[in-house]
C-alpha positions as CSV (number, residue, x, y, z in Angstrom):
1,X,10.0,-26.5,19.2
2,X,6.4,-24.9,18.6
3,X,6.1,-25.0,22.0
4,X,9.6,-22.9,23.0
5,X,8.8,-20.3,20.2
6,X,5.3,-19.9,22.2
7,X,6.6,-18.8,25.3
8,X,9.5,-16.8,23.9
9,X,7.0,-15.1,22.3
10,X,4.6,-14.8,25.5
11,X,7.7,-13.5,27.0
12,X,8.2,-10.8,24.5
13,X,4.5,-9.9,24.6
14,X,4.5,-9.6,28.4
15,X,7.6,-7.3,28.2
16,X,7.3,-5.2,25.4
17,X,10.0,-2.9,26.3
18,X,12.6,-5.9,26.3
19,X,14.9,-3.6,23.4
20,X,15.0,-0.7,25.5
21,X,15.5,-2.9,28.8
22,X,18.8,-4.5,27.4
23,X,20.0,-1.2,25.9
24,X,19.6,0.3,29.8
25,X,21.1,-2.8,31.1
26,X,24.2,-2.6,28.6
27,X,24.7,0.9,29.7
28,X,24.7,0.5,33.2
29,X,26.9,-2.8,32.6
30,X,29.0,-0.8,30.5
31,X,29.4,2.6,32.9
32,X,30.1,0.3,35.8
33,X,33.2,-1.4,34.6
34,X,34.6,2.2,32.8
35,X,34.2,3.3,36.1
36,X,35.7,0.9,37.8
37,X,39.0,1.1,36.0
38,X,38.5,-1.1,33.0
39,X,38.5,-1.0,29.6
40,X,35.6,-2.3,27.3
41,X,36.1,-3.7,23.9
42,X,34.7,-1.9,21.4
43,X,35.1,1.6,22.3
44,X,32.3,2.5,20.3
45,X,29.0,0.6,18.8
46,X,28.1,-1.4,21.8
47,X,26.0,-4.2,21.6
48,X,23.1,-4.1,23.8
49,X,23.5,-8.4,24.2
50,X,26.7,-8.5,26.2
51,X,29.6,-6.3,27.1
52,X,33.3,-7.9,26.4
53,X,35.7,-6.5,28.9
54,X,39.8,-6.5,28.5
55,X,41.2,-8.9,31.1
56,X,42.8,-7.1,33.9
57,X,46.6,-7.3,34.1
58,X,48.1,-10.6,35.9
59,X,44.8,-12.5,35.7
60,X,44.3,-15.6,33.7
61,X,40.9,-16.2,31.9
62,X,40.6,-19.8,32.6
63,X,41.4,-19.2,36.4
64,X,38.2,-16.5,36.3
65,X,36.2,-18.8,35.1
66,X,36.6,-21.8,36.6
67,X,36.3,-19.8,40.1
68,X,33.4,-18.3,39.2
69,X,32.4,-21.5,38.0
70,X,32.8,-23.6,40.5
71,X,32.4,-21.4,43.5
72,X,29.3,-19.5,42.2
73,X,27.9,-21.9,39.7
74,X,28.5,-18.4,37.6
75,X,29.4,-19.1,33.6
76,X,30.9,-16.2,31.9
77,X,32.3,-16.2,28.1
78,X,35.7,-15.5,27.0
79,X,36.7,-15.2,23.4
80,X,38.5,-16.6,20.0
81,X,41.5,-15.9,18.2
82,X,43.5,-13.1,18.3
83,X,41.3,-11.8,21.7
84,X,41.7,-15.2,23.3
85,X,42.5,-14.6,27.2
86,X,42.1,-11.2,26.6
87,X,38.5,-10.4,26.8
88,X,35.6,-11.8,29.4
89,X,31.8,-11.0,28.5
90,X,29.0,-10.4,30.2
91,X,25.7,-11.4,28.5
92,X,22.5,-8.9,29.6
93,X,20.2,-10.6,27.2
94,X,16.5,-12.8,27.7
95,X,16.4,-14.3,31.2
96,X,19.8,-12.6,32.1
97,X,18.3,-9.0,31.4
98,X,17.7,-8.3,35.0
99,X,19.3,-6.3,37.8
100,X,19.6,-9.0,40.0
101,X,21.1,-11.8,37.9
102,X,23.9,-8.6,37.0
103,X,24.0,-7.4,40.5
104,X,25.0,-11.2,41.4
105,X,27.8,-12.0,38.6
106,X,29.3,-8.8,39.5
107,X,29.9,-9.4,43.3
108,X,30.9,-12.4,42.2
109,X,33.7,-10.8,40.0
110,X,34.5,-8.5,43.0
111,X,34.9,-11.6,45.2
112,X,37.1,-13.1,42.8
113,X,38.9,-9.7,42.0
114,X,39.9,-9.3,45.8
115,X,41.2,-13.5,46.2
116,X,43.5,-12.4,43.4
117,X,44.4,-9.4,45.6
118,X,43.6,-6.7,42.3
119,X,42.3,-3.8,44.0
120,X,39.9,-2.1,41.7
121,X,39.2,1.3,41.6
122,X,35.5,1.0,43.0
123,X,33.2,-2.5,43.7
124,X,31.6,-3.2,40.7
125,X,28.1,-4.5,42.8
126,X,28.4,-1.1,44.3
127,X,28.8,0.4,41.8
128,X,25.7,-1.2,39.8
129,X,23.9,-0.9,42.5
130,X,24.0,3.4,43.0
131,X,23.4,3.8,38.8
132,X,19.5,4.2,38.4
């Protein structure tokens, strides 16, 4: 345990600008799936951790993840209660707060987006991938 906390605090040390990192990241996260057609849950006081996003019409939670599961090695979360099957997040947090690990969960959502034959308004790795 002594050992963990040590290197999570390295890790902060060595990136000091972690808060505003994740608060960039959730924007961009957050802009590229407004922009692409969906809605985001909450409209307003985002968290800067993950970004919950309203399923798309005629797709099943559990499908989504199991795909991206097992054909990307890709977890993503859904949700509890009265938002089960309605919701999928995205966490942009710690190890996961970096372009690339983003960039790759959302081609993978794009991939499984088009074997479900939704068309979305625009890619969602494009998209990510123009935002600076």
């Amino acid at each position: 345990m002594i050992n963990s906390i040590n290197v999570a605090l390295d890790r902060i040390i060595d990136r000091a600008d972690y808060v505003q990192r994740h608060k960039e990241l959730a924007k961009k996260v957050r802009d590229v799936f407004i922009n692409s057609g969906f809605n985001i849950y909450a409209n307003k006081d985002y968290s800067n951790t993950l970004t919950a996003i309203k399923m798309p019409e005629g797709i099943d939670f559990d499908h989504m993840f199991n795909y991206l599961k097992d054909e990307k090695n890709i977890l993503i979360g859904g949700s509890i209660a009265e938002f089960n099957g309605k919701l999928f997040r995205i966490g942009h947090m710690g190890e996961n707060a970096k372009d690339e690990h983003i960039y790759i969960v959302l081609k993978a959502l794009d991939e499984y987006f088009k074997h479900m034959n939704l068309t979305l308004e625009k890619s969602l790795h494009i998209e990510f991938a123009k935002i600076k």
